[in-house]
mmCIF file of C-alpha atoms in Angstrom:
data_model
loop_
_atom_site.group_PDB
_atom_site.id
_atom_site.type_symbol
_atom_site.label_atom_id
_atom_site.label_comp_id
_atom_site.label_asym_id
_atom_site.label_seq_id
_atom_site.Cartn_x
_atom_site.Cartn_y
_atom_site.Cartn_z
ATOM 1 C CA MET A 1 0.000 0.000 0.000
ATOM 2 C CA THR A 2 1.116 3.522 -0.690
ATOM 3 C CA THR A 3 2.453 5.576 2.200
ATOM 4 C CA THR A 4 2.085 8.836 0.275
ATOM 5 C CA THR A 5 -1.266 9.080 -1.462
ATOM 6 C CA LEU A 6 -2.022 10.169 -5.004
ATOM 7 C CA ALA A 7 -3.693 13.269 -3.589
ATOM 8 C CA GLN A 8 -0.460 14.233 -1.832
ATOM 9 C CA ARG A 9 1.454 13.721 -5.052
ATOM 10 C CA LEU A 10 -1.098 15.800 -6.981
ATOM 11 C CA GLU A 11 -1.399 18.574 -4.406
ATOM 12 C CA SER A 12 0.456 21.095 -6.562
ATOM 13 C CA SER A 13 -2.139 20.585 -9.326
ATOM 14 C CA ALA A 14 -5.156 20.964 -7.031
ATOM 15 C CA VAL A 15 -7.486 23.882 -7.784
ATOM 16 C CA ASP A 16 -7.555 26.599 -5.143
ATOM 17 C CA ASP A 17 -10.642 27.414 -3.065
ATOM 18 C CA GLU A 18 -11.080 30.875 -4.535
ATOM 19 C CA THR A 19 -11.390 29.469 -8.060
ATOM 20 C CA LEU A 20 -13.791 26.761 -6.928
ATOM 21 C CA GLN A 21 -15.909 29.267 -5.047
ATOM 22 C CA SER A 22 -16.252 31.519 -8.085
ATOM 23 C CA THR A 23 -17.701 28.678 -10.168
ATOM 24 C CA TYR A 24 -19.361 26.351 -7.687
ATOM 25 C CA GLY A 25 -20.211 28.639 -4.778
ATOM 26 C CA PRO A 26 -23.883 27.593 -4.380
ATOM 27 C CA MET A 27 -22.986 23.886 -4.555
ATOM 28 C CA ARG A 28 -20.239 24.282 -1.970
ATOM 29 C CA ALA A 29 -22.583 26.168 0.362
ATOM 30 C CA LEU A 30 -25.129 23.350 0.155
ATOM 31 C CA VAL A 31 -22.534 20.685 0.904
ATOM 32 C CA LYS A 32 -21.251 22.620 3.903
ATOM 33 C CA GLU A 33 -24.752 22.772 5.356
ATOM 34 C CA ILE A 34 -25.204 19.041 4.823
ATOM 35 C CA LEU A 35 -21.794 17.876 6.088
ATOM 36 C CA GLY A 36 -20.552 20.732 8.233
ATOM 37 C CA VAL A 37 -17.437 21.079 6.065
ATOM 38 C CA VAL A 38 -16.528 21.741 2.456
ATOM 39 C CA PRO A 39 -14.799 18.475 1.427
ATOM 40 C CA SER A 40 -11.296 18.569 -0.003
ATOM 41 C CA ALA A 41 -12.491 16.435 -2.940
ATOM 42 C CA GLY A 42 -13.458 19.408 -5.087
ATOM 43 C CA SER A 43 -9.925 20.764 -5.369
ATOM 44 C CA TYR A 44 -8.788 17.491 -6.932
ATOM 45 C CA LEU A 45 -11.812 16.587 -9.039
ATOM 46 C CA GLU A 46 -11.691 20.028 -10.678
ATOM 47 C CA ILE A 47 -8.232 19.166 -12.053
ATOM 48 C CA TRP A 48 -10.335 17.450 -14.746
ATOM 49 C CA PRO A 49 -13.528 19.609 -14.677
ATOM 50 C CA PRO A 50 -15.945 16.897 -15.930
ATOM 51 C CA ALA A 51 -15.123 15.017 -12.708
ATOM 52 C CA PHE A 52 -16.355 17.788 -10.444
ATOM 53 C CA ARG A 53 -19.393 18.384 -12.640
ATOM 54 C CA SER A 54 -20.169 14.665 -12.352
ATOM 55 C CA TYR A 55 -19.891 14.895 -8.567
ATOM 56 C CA ASN A 56 -22.150 17.944 -8.414
ATOM 57 C CA LEU A 57 -24.779 16.271 -10.590
ATOM 58 C CA LEU A 58 -24.645 12.996 -8.722
ATOM 59 C CA VAL A 59 -24.961 14.041 -5.076
ATOM 60 C CA PRO A 60 -28.126 16.200 -5.100
ATOM 61 C CA ASN A 61 -29.979 14.043 -7.612
ATOM 62 C CA LEU A 62 -29.384 10.639 -6.042
ATOM 63 C CA LEU A 63 -29.876 11.997 -2.526
ATOM 64 C CA ASN A 64 -33.070 13.777 -3.635
ATOM 65 C CA LEU A 65 -31.895 17.082 -2.198
ATOM 66 C CA PRO A 66 -33.237 19.308 -0.856
ATOM 67 C CA ALA A 67 -36.593 17.468 -0.764
ATOM 68 C CA MET A 68 -35.106 14.577 1.228
ATOM 69 C CA LEU A 69 -34.647 16.846 4.243
ATOM 70 C CA LEU A 70 -38.387 17.449 4.562
ATOM 71 C CA PRO A 71 -40.817 14.961 6.155
ATOM 72 C CA GLY A 72 -42.934 13.120 3.616
ATOM 73 C CA PHE A 73 -40.588 13.650 0.672
ATOM 74 C CA GLY A 74 -38.735 10.501 -0.359
ATOM 75 C CA ALA A 75 -37.314 8.223 2.324
ATOM 76 C CA PRO A 76 -36.764 8.948 6.027
ATOM 77 C CA LYS A 77 -33.562 10.949 6.031
ATOM 78 C CA ASP A 78 -32.066 9.115 9.010
ATOM 79 C CA MET A 79 -32.470 5.820 7.135
ATOM 80 C CA VAL A 80 -30.796 7.262 4.041
ATOM 81 C CA GLY A 81 -27.980 8.410 6.322
ATOM 82 C CA LEU A 82 -27.593 4.963 7.834
ATOM 83 C CA GLY A 83 -27.409 3.382 4.374
ATOM 84 C CA VAL A 84 -24.694 5.693 3.070
ATOM 85 C CA TYR A 85 -22.647 5.200 6.245
ATOM 86 C CA VAL A 86 -22.804 1.404 6.346
ATOM 87 C CA SER A 87 -22.066 1.135 2.619
ATOM 88 C CA SER A 88 -18.980 3.320 3.101
ATOM 89 C CA ARG A 89 -17.714 1.160 5.943
ATOM 90 C CA ALA A 90 -18.333 -1.976 3.878
ATOM 91 C CA ALA A 91 -16.322 -0.467 1.010
ATOM 92 C CA LYS A 92 -13.566 0.292 3.528
ATOM 93 C CA CYS A 93 -13.458 3.950 2.527
ATOM 94 C CA MET A 94 -12.460 5.706 5.729
ATOM 95 C CA TYR A 95 -12.777 9.180 4.201
ATOM 96 C CA CYS A 96 -16.426 8.644 3.261
ATOM 97 C CA SER A 97 -17.087 6.788 6.505
ATOM 98 C CA ALA A 98 -16.244 9.939 8.455
ATOM 99 C CA HIS A 99 -18.363 12.154 6.231
ATOM 100 C CA THR A 100 -21.341 9.799 6.187
ATOM 101 C CA CYS A 101 -21.144 9.319 9.952
ATOM 102 C CA SER A 102 -21.563 13.078 10.265
ATOM 103 C CA PHE A 103 -24.262 13.080 7.561
ATOM 104 C CA ALA A 104 -26.249 10.319 9.275
ATOM 105 C CA SER A 105 -25.951 11.928 12.684
ATOM 106 C CA ARG A 106 -27.061 15.319 11.361
ATOM 107 C CA ARG A 107 -30.087 13.663 9.726
ATOM 108 C CA GLY A 108 -31.125 12.127 13.054
ATOM 109 C CA ALA A 109 -29.715 8.591 12.963
ATOM 110 C CA GLY A 110 -29.014 7.460 16.506
ATOM 111 C CA PRO A 111 -25.507 6.616 17.793
ATOM 112 C CA LEU A 112 -26.467 2.994 18.470
ATOM 113 C CA ALA A 113 -27.801 2.585 14.943
ATOM 114 C CA ILE A 114 -24.679 4.123 13.413
ATOM 115 C CA THR A 115 -22.259 2.002 15.437
ATOM 116 C CA GLY A 116 -24.387 -1.120 15.079
ATOM 117 C CA MET A 117 -24.614 -1.686 18.815
ATOM 118 C CA GLU A 118 -28.412 -1.696 18.659
ATOM 119 C CA ARG A 119 -30.579 -1.541 15.549
ATOM 120 C CA THR A 120 -34.260 -1.973 14.886
ATOM 121 C CA PRO A 121 -35.353 -4.637 12.360
ATOM 122 C CA ALA A 122 -35.768 -1.864 9.753
ATOM 123 C CA GLU A 123 -32.274 -0.507 10.450
ATOM 124 C CA ARG A 124 -30.803 -4.016 10.297
ATOM 125 C CA SER A 125 -32.394 -4.588 6.897
ATOM 126 C CA ILE A 126 -30.765 -1.409 5.551
ATOM 127 C CA ALA A 127 -27.382 -2.292 7.044
ATOM 128 C CA ASP A 128 -27.492 -5.831 5.609
ATOM 129 C CA LEU A 129 -28.298 -4.577 2.109
ATOM 130 C CA ALA A 130 -25.719 -1.771 2.345
ATOM 131 C CA ARG A 131 -22.974 -4.234 3.269
ATOM 132 C CA GLY A 132 -24.029 -6.576 0.494
ATOM 133 C CA ILE A 133 -24.169 -3.927 -2.220
ATOM 134 C CA ALA A 134 -20.874 -2.227 -1.283
ATOM 135 C CA SER A 135 -18.687 -5.273 -0.707
ATOM 136 C CA VAL A 136 -16.479 -6.623 -3.491
ATOM 137 C CA PRO A 137 -17.382 -9.355 -4.243
ATOM 138 C CA HIS A 138 -20.969 -8.425 -3.450
ATOM 139 C CA SER A 139 -23.375 -10.399 -1.284
ATOM 140 C CA VAL A 140 -26.692 -8.983 -2.468
ATOM 141 C CA THR A 141 -29.598 -11.418 -2.422
ATOM 142 C CA ARG A 142 -33.271 -11.113 -3.242
ATOM 143 C CA GLU A 143 -33.986 -11.747 0.432
ATOM 144 C CA LYS A 144 -31.942 -8.703 1.481
ATOM 145 C CA VAL A 145 -33.746 -6.500 -1.026
ATOM 146 C CA GLU A 146 -37.133 -7.812 0.092
ATOM 147 C CA ALA A 147 -36.243 -7.293 3.764
ATOM 148 C CA VAL A 148 -35.903 -3.549 3.145
ATOM 149 C CA SER A 149 -39.203 -3.568 1.251
ATOM 150 C CA ASP A 150 -40.881 -5.165 4.276
ATOM 151 C CA HIS A 151 -40.246 -1.985 6.281
ATOM 152 C CA PHE A 152 -40.486 0.772 3.683
ATOM 153 C CA THR A 153 -42.654 1.707 0.717
ATOM 154 C CA PRO A 154 -41.258 0.962 -2.762
ATOM 155 C CA SER A 155 -40.337 4.603 -3.306
ATOM 156 C CA GLN A 156 -38.710 4.914 0.132
ATOM 157 C CA SER A 157 -36.733 1.719 -0.472
ATOM 158 C CA GLU A 158 -35.442 2.984 -3.791
ATOM 159 C CA TRP A 159 -34.336 6.343 -2.393
ATOM 160 C CA ILE A 160 -32.508 4.558 0.425
ATOM 161 C CA VAL A 161 -30.728 2.369 -2.132
ATOM 162 C CA LEU A 162 -29.897 5.318 -4.378
ATOM 163 C CA GLY A 163 -27.909 6.780 -1.491
ATOM 164 C CA MET A 164 -25.839 3.595 -1.431
ATOM 165 C CA VAL A 165 -25.503 3.734 -5.213
ATOM 166 C CA MET A 166 -24.241 7.326 -5.059
ATOM 167 C CA MET A 167 -21.624 6.254 -2.523
ATOM 168 C CA GLY A 168 -20.269 3.787 -5.086
ATOM 169 C CA PHE A 169 -18.832 6.795 -6.896
ATOM 170 C CA LEU A 170 -17.639 8.629 -3.792
ATOM 171 C CA ASN A 171 -16.202 5.586 -2.026
ATOM 172 C CA LYS A 172 -14.047 4.695 -5.015
ATOM 173 C CA ALA A 173 -12.915 8.213 -5.901
ATOM 174 C CA THR A 174 -11.939 9.364 -2.422
ATOM 175 C CA ASP A 175 -10.260 6.095 -1.446
ATOM 176 C CA ALA A 176 -8.320 5.851 -4.727
ATOM 177 C CA LEU A 177 -6.971 9.387 -4.385
ATOM 178 C CA GLY A 178 -6.344 9.153 -0.657
ATOM 179 C CA LEU A 179 -7.833 12.591 -0.072
ATOM 180 C CA ARG A 180 -7.019 14.556 3.052
ATOM 181 C CA LEU A 181 -9.779 14.265 5.611
ATOM 182 C CA GLU A 182 -10.688 17.605 7.132
ATOM 183 C CA GLU A 183 -9.821 18.015 10.812
ATOM 184 C CA GLN A 184 -13.413 18.892 11.683
ATOM 185 C CA SER A 185 -14.613 15.686 10.020
ATOM 186 C CA ILE A 186 -12.183 13.647 12.108
ATOM 187 C CA LYS A 187 -13.415 15.361 15.252
ATOM 188 C CA ASP A 188 -17.061 14.873 14.283
ATOM 189 C CA ALA A 189 -16.668 11.147 13.630
ATOM 190 C CA SER A 190 -13.871 9.801 15.796
ATOM 191 C CA GLY A 191 -15.674 9.952 19.134
ATOM 192 C CA LEU A 192 -18.455 7.744 17.811
ATOM 193 C CA ILE A 193 -16.862 5.348 15.355
ATOM 194 C CA ALA A 194 -13.191 5.064 16.367
ATOM 195 C CA PRO A 195 -14.217 2.424 18.959
ATOM 196 C CA THR A 196 -15.766 0.389 16.107
ATOM 197 C CA GLY A 197 -12.424 0.115 14.299
ATOM 198 C CA TRP A 198 -12.585 3.241 12.155
ATOM 199 C CA THR A 199 -9.332 5.108 11.608
ATOM 200 C CA SER A 200 -8.533 8.072 9.382
ATOM 201 C CA GLY A 201 -5.431 6.213 8.208
ATOM 202 C CA LYS A 202 -3.989 7.474 4.926
ATOM 203 C CA HIS A 203 -6.482 10.369 4.895
ATOM 204 C CA ASN A 204 -4.996 12.092 7.955
ATOM 205 C CA TRP A 205 -2.175 14.016 6.330
ATOM 206 C CA ASN A 206 -1.136 17.657 6.351
ATOM 207 C CA SER A 207 -2.927 18.155 9.668
ATOM 208 C CA SER A 208 -1.788 21.275 11.486
ATOM 209 C CA THR A 209 -3.029 19.959 14.804
ATOM 210 C CA ASN A 210 -2.125 16.292 14.378
ATOM 211 C CA THR A 211 -5.763 15.381 14.901
ATOM 212 C CA LYS A 212 -6.213 12.026 16.623
ATOM 213 C CA ASP A 213 -8.760 9.340 15.843
ATOM 214 C CA GLU A 214 -9.245 8.098 19.386
ATOM 215 C CA ALA A 215 -12.389 8.760 21.362
ATOM 216 C CA ASN A 216 -11.789 10.773 24.512
ATOM 217 C CA GLU A 217 -13.804 12.692 27.060
ATOM 218 C CA ASP A 218 -14.100 15.674 24.746
ATOM 219 C CA THR A 219 -15.247 13.770 21.649
ATOM 220 C CA ALA A 220 -17.070 10.659 22.888
ATOM 221 C CA ASN A 221 -20.176 12.610 23.861
ATOM 222 C CA THR A 222 -19.956 15.293 21.177
ATOM 223 C CA LEU A 223 -21.945 14.636 18.028
ATOM 224 C CA PRO A 224 -22.634 16.948 15.091
ATOM 225 C CA PRO A 225 -25.848 18.941 15.517
ATOM 226 C CA THR A 226 -29.032 17.596 13.971
ATOM 227 C CA ASP A 227 -30.931 19.578 11.367
ATOM 228 C CA THR A 228 -32.834 22.623 12.544
ATOM 229 C CA LEU A 229 -35.195 25.080 10.923
ATOM 230 C CA GLY A 230 -32.141 27.249 10.280
ATOM 231 C CA THR A 231 -30.513 24.373 8.373
ATOM 232 C CA TYR A 232 -33.549 24.051 6.112
ATOM 233 C CA LEU A 233 -33.770 27.774 5.498
ATOM 234 C CA ARG A 234 -30.097 28.077 4.563
ATOM 235 C CA ILE A 235 -30.281 25.068 2.243
ATOM 236 C CA PHE A 236 -33.376 26.353 0.476
ATOM 237 C CA MET A 237 -31.764 29.787 0.232
ATOM 238 C CA HIS A 238 -28.855 28.339 -1.748
ATOM 239 C CA GLY A 239 -31.048 25.923 -3.718
ATOM 240 C CA PRO A 240 -32.163 28.191 -6.593
ATOM 241 C CA SER A 241 -28.606 29.279 -7.469
ATOM 242 C CA ALA A 242 -27.400 25.678 -7.376
ATOM 243 C CA ALA A 243 -30.335 24.618 -9.557
ATOM 244 C CA ARG A 244 -29.502 27.279 -12.157
ATOM 245 C CA LEU A 245 -25.915 26.051 -12.332
ATOM 246 C CA GLU A 246 -27.064 22.457 -12.690
ATOM 247 C CA ALA A 247 -29.469 23.469 -15.457
ATOM 248 C CA THR A 248 -26.567 24.638 -17.616
ATOM 249 C CA TRP A 249 -25.111 21.117 -17.477
ATOM 250 C CA LEU A 250 -28.447 19.464 -18.277
ATOM 251 C CA LYS A 251 -29.858 21.766 -20.944
ATOM 252 C CA ASP A 252 -29.377 19.320 -23.840
ATOM 253 C CA VAL A 253 -30.465 16.170 -21.974
ATOM 254 C CA PRO A 254 -34.061 14.938 -22.502
ATOM 255 C CA ARG A 255 -36.221 14.602 -19.397
ATOM 256 C CA ASP A 256 -37.868 11.368 -20.490
ATOM 257 C CA PRO A 257 -35.730 8.342 -19.427
ATOM 258 C CA ALA A 258 -36.133 6.485 -22.725
ATOM 259 C CA LYS A 259 -35.231 9.592 -24.699
ATOM 260 C CA ALA A 260 -32.280 10.264 -22.369
ATOM 261 C CA ARG A 261 -31.033 6.740 -23.058
ATOM 262 C CA SER A 262 -31.325 7.243 -26.816
ATOM 263 C CA TRP A 263 -29.668 10.668 -26.578
ATOM 264 C CA LEU A 264 -26.738 9.202 -24.631
ATOM 265 C CA LYS A 265 -26.208 6.470 -27.204
ATOM 266 C CA ASP A 266 -26.247 9.011 -30.025
ATOM 267 C CA GLU A 267 -23.813 11.277 -28.164
ATOM 268 C CA THR A 268 -21.309 8.674 -26.967
ATOM 269 C CA GLY A 269 -22.080 5.209 -28.335
ATOM 270 C CA TYR A 270 -22.932 4.030 -24.814
ATOM 271 C CA ASP A 271 -26.353 2.394 -24.395
ATOM 272 C CA GLU A 272 -27.504 2.052 -20.780
ATOM 273 C CA PRO A 273 -30.844 0.240 -20.242
ATOM 274 C CA LEU A 274 -30.584 0.903 -16.501
ATOM 275 C CA LEU A 275 -31.540 4.509 -17.177
ATOM 276 C CA GLU A 276 -35.094 3.241 -17.636
ATOM 277 C CA GLN A 277 -35.198 1.257 -14.389
ATOM 278 C CA PHE A 278 -35.896 4.102 -11.971
ATOM 279 C CA THR A 279 -39.342 4.388 -10.400
ATOM 280 C CA VAL A 280 -38.508 7.467 -8.308
ATOM 281 C CA GLY A 281 -37.045 10.723 -9.555
ATOM 282 C CA ARG A 282 -37.790 9.698 -13.130
ATOM 283 C CA ARG A 283 -37.669 13.283 -14.322
ATOM 284 C CA HIS A 284 -34.265 14.105 -12.880
ATOM 285 C CA VAL A 285 -32.237 11.030 -11.834
ATOM 286 C CA PRO A 286 -31.882 9.408 -15.311
ATOM 287 C CA ARG A 287 -31.286 12.832 -16.821
ATOM 288 C CA ALA A 288 -28.453 13.570 -14.389
ATOM 289 C CA LEU A 289 -26.871 10.146 -14.947
ATOM 290 C CA ALA A 290 -27.067 10.509 -18.718
ATOM 291 C CA ALA A 291 -25.307 13.876 -18.415
ATOM 292 C CA ILE A 292 -22.611 12.306 -16.232
ATOM 293 C CA MET A 293 -21.994 9.602 -18.817
ATOM 294 C CA ARG A 294 -21.754 12.227 -21.547
ATOM 295 C CA GLU A 295 -19.197 14.106 -19.446
ATOM 296 C CA ASN A 296 -17.112 10.947 -19.156
ATOM 297 C CA LEU A 297 -17.457 9.566 -22.681
ATOM 298 C CA SER A 298 -17.609 12.505 -25.062
ATOM 299 C CA SER A 299 -14.996 12.118 -27.759
ATOM 300 C CA ASP A 300 -14.344 15.854 -27.819
ATOM 301 C CA ASP A 301 -11.606 17.603 -25.873
ATOM 302 C CA ARG A 302 -13.157 16.512 -22.560
ATOM 303 C CA THR A 303 -11.301 13.197 -22.586
ATOM 304 C CA ASN A 304 -7.532 12.971 -22.194
ATOM 305 C CA ILE A 305 -7.494 9.176 -22.029
ATOM 306 C CA GLY A 306 -9.670 8.349 -25.044
ATOM 307 C CA VAL A 307 -13.073 6.679 -25.289
ATOM 308 C CA ALA A 308 -11.767 3.439 -26.805
ATOM 309 C CA GLU A 309 -9.232 3.190 -23.975
ATOM 310 C CA LYS A 310 -11.939 3.830 -21.391
ATOM 311 C CA ALA A 311 -14.084 1.117 -22.964
ATOM 312 C CA MET A 312 -11.203 -1.321 -22.504
ATOM 313 C CA ILE A 313 -10.758 -0.271 -18.876
ATOM 314 C CA ALA A 314 -14.516 -0.659 -18.337
ATOM 315 C CA LEU A 315 -14.377 -4.212 -19.633
ATOM 316 C CA ASN A 316 -11.468 -5.094 -17.341
ATOM 317 C CA PHE A 317 -13.270 -3.654 -14.308
ATOM 318 C CA ALA A 318 -16.548 -5.367 -15.223
ATOM 319 C CA VAL A 319 -14.750 -8.716 -15.454
ATOM 320 C CA TYR A 320 -13.128 -8.041 -12.064
ATOM 321 C CA LEU A 321 -16.570 -7.340 -10.578
ATOM 322 C CA ASP A 322 -18.069 -10.346 -12.411
ATOM 323 C CA ASN A 323 -20.891 -8.069 -13.535
ATOM 324 C CA ARG A 324 -22.457 -9.439 -16.705
ATOM 325 C CA HIS A 325 -24.427 -6.276 -17.372
ATOM 326 C CA LEU A 326 -21.331 -4.062 -17.278
ATOM 327 C CA ILE A 327 -19.397 -6.577 -19.374
ATOM 328 C CA GLY A 328 -22.074 -6.302 -22.057
ATOM 329 C CA ARG A 329 -22.101 -2.494 -21.910
ATOM 330 C CA ALA A 330 -18.305 -2.325 -22.152
ATOM 331 C CA GLU A 331 -18.173 -4.722 -25.110
ATOM 332 C CA ALA A 332 -20.828 -2.701 -26.921
ATOM 333 C CA LEU A 333 -18.892 0.516 -26.269
ATOM 334 C CA MET A 334 -15.712 -1.101 -27.566
ATOM 335 C CA GLU A 335 -17.524 -2.125 -30.740
ATOM 336 C CA ALA A 336 -18.999 1.344 -31.186
ATOM 337 C CA HIS A 337 -15.544 2.910 -30.998
ATOM 338 C CA GLU A 338 -13.705 0.074 -32.783
ATOM 339 C CA ALA A 339 -11.508 -0.530 -29.752
ATOM 340 C CA ASP A 340 -8.815 -3.137 -30.311
ATOM 341 C CA ARG A 341 -6.753 -4.273 -27.335
ATOM 342 C CA GLU A 342 -3.539 -4.856 -29.294
ATOM 343 C CA GLN A 343 -3.762 -1.568 -31.173
ATOM 344 C CA ILE A 344 -4.458 0.375 -27.972
ATOM 345 C CA ALA A 345 -1.479 -1.231 -26.240
ATOM 346 C CA LYS A 346 0.820 -0.614 -29.219
ATOM 347 C CA LYS A 347 -0.288 2.982 -29.664
ATOM 348 C CA GLY A 348 -0.239 3.799 -25.945
ATOM 349 C CA GLY A 349 3.114 2.203 -25.129
ATOM 350 C CA LYS A 350 4.439 2.924 -21.644
ATOM 351 C CA ARG A 351 1.643 5.397 -20.938
ATOM 352 C CA TRP A 352 -1.033 2.755 -21.578
ATOM 353 C CA GLU A 353 0.894 0.222 -19.528
ATOM 354 C CA VAL A 354 0.943 2.542 -16.506
ATOM 355 C CA LEU A 355 -2.671 3.597 -17.073
ATOM 356 C CA SER A 356 -3.823 -0.029 -17.157
ATOM 357 C CA GLU A 357 -1.822 -0.973 -14.080
ATOM 358 C CA LEU A 358 -3.115 2.020 -12.164
ATOM 359 C CA ALA A 359 -6.696 1.213 -13.179
ATOM 360 C CA ALA A 360 -6.282 -2.357 -11.927
ATOM 361 C CA ALA A 361 -4.990 -1.014 -8.611
ATOM 362 C CA PHE A 362 -8.204 1.011 -8.307
ATOM 363 C CA PHE A 363 -10.439 -2.050 -8.787
ATOM 364 C CA PRO A 364 -10.359 -3.534 -5.227
ATOM 365 C CA SER A 365 -12.132 -1.959 -2.280
ATOM 366 C CA PRO A 366 -10.070 -0.552 -0.705
ATOM 367 C CA CYS A 367 -7.712 0.272 -3.549
ATOM 368 C CA ASN A 368 -4.259 -1.275 -3.614
ATOM 369 C CA ILE A 369 -1.762 1.306 -4.907
ATOM 370 C CA SER A 370 1.925 0.859 -4.191
ATOM 371 C CA ASP A 371 4.340 3.755 -3.803
ATOM 372 C CA GLU A 372 6.198 2.543 -6.884
ATOM 373 C CA LEU A 373 3.023 2.575 -9.004
ATOM 374 C CA ALA A 374 1.961 5.967 -7.654
ATOM 375 C CA ASP A 375 5.364 7.372 -8.568
ATOM 376 C CA GLN A 376 5.129 5.911 -12.066
ATOM 377 C CA ALA A 377 1.648 7.358 -12.478
ATOM 378 C CA VAL A 378 2.594 10.941 -11.689
ATOM 379 C CA GLN A 379 5.705 10.633 -13.884
ATOM 380 C CA SER A 380 3.951 9.079 -16.905
ATOM 381 C CA LEU A 381 0.483 10.621 -16.768
ATOM 382 C CA GLU A 382 -0.905 14.115 -16.601
ATOM 383 C CA ALA A 383 -2.731 15.020 -13.398
ATOM 384 C CA ALA A 384 -5.954 15.397 -15.401
ATOM 385 C CA GLU A 385 -5.548 11.878 -16.799
ATOM 386 C CA ILE A 386 -5.279 10.428 -13.296
ATOM 387 C CA ILE A 387 -8.431 12.240 -12.171
ATOM 388 C CA GLU A 388 -10.252 11.186 -15.330
ATOM 389 C CA LEU A 389 -9.310 7.554 -14.718
ATOM 390 C CA VAL A 390 -10.424 7.678 -11.081
ATOM 391 C CA THR A 391 -13.707 9.296 -12.116
ATOM 392 C CA TRP A 392 -14.447 6.736 -14.812
ATOM 393 C CA ILE A 393 -13.926 3.755 -12.524
ATOM 394 C CA SER A 394 -15.979 5.488 -9.836
ATOM 395 C CA VAL A 395 -18.859 5.996 -12.282
ATOM 396 C CA LEU A 396 -18.692 2.328 -13.235
ATOM 397 C CA GLN A 397 -18.817 1.284 -9.585
ATOM 398 C CA MET A 398 -21.935 3.409 -9.180
ATOM 399 C CA TRP A 399 -23.603 1.548 -12.074
ATOM 400 C CA HIS A 400 -22.467 -1.762 -10.593
ATOM 401 C CA ARG A 401 -24.360 -1.035 -7.370
ATOM 402 C CA TRP A 402 -27.521 0.047 -9.188
ATOM 403 C CA ASP A 403 -27.417 -3.076 -11.362
ATOM 404 C CA LEU A 404 -27.081 -5.274 -8.256
ATOM 405 C CA TYR A 405 -30.251 -3.786 -6.826
ATOM 406 C CA VAL A 406 -32.256 -3.921 -10.049
ATOM 407 C CA SER A 407 -31.214 -7.495 -10.832
ATOM 408 C CA HIS A 408 -32.215 -8.741 -7.367
ATOM 409 C CA LYS A 409 -35.592 -7.007 -7.059
#
């Protein structure tokens, strides 16, 4: 395992806060209200701008924000919080585990439910499915899916699962990069989950106060504040500006799921039947996901790696996951772009060799990146290429989780 993360190696290429604020200010304000911090992820994802746009499309749409925060809209927010936390722990992403611990606590999930010391039958059903869907190899069964449905309506169940699906992207991206975990996030989470085996590990770097993970008298009984009327008002205050920014990224994407699927195939050669499998958020979730796929597969100047090369990487990852649906999608994309393994390897040379090896190191959960490989990556690849690769594999892991749920319903 690497002792110096990719994020540390890429720190000089990270985008500064002032630049991010000028473009994504409303989005950053919303995230701070939801998590209590502005995550460090943005500075790195913006190295390849389609990555940060993908992130900003994914989070509010799959979490059903801001509607999720209000009673009667979507699923109970504490249950969504529990699902995103348990899925992050199952994926062994300690960065996301800290953030989702804070998220769940702020949404009203109890300490015993978060730590697993005491859960209701409904909470146990969510935790069992979250572990199954986020583990590699997975352990999703029809019985686990039905157990959640026994306690929640079909629409509530799907929103709970979509939180886990969203974390497929975030778990992979933040773990692969080894992002620095904010000191406040460590303080918010450590008192509650350090006794369960959580540690900030590789994410606790560049800390001015050498923040510790251990629970102590100051942190053990200090949890992030739960949502208040002020929280709702601030979130809804920022909502319109964030929605206008999002609209600029979605303006060409059809609202109808079937039309969005057809549009995506025409734009990129990628055909995704799963876009038509949503029963909640049908007017915005498929549209956002189609836009994300366009961001990642457009053959214009958005890609530094190349679509044919990304199709090959997708096939390798799908085989690793043993996901027949993703294997079929990757093979179809390869055919659409006339991708040939030997030609790609010959044309790419050393760069392709490093890119392929780095991609394979991203496949496990947690990722398995050696210092030697990390050094080769930053020497052979542009910073934007590394972020693009991380983003692509993270998007594929998101689809993997959604396919697991759909195929076991």
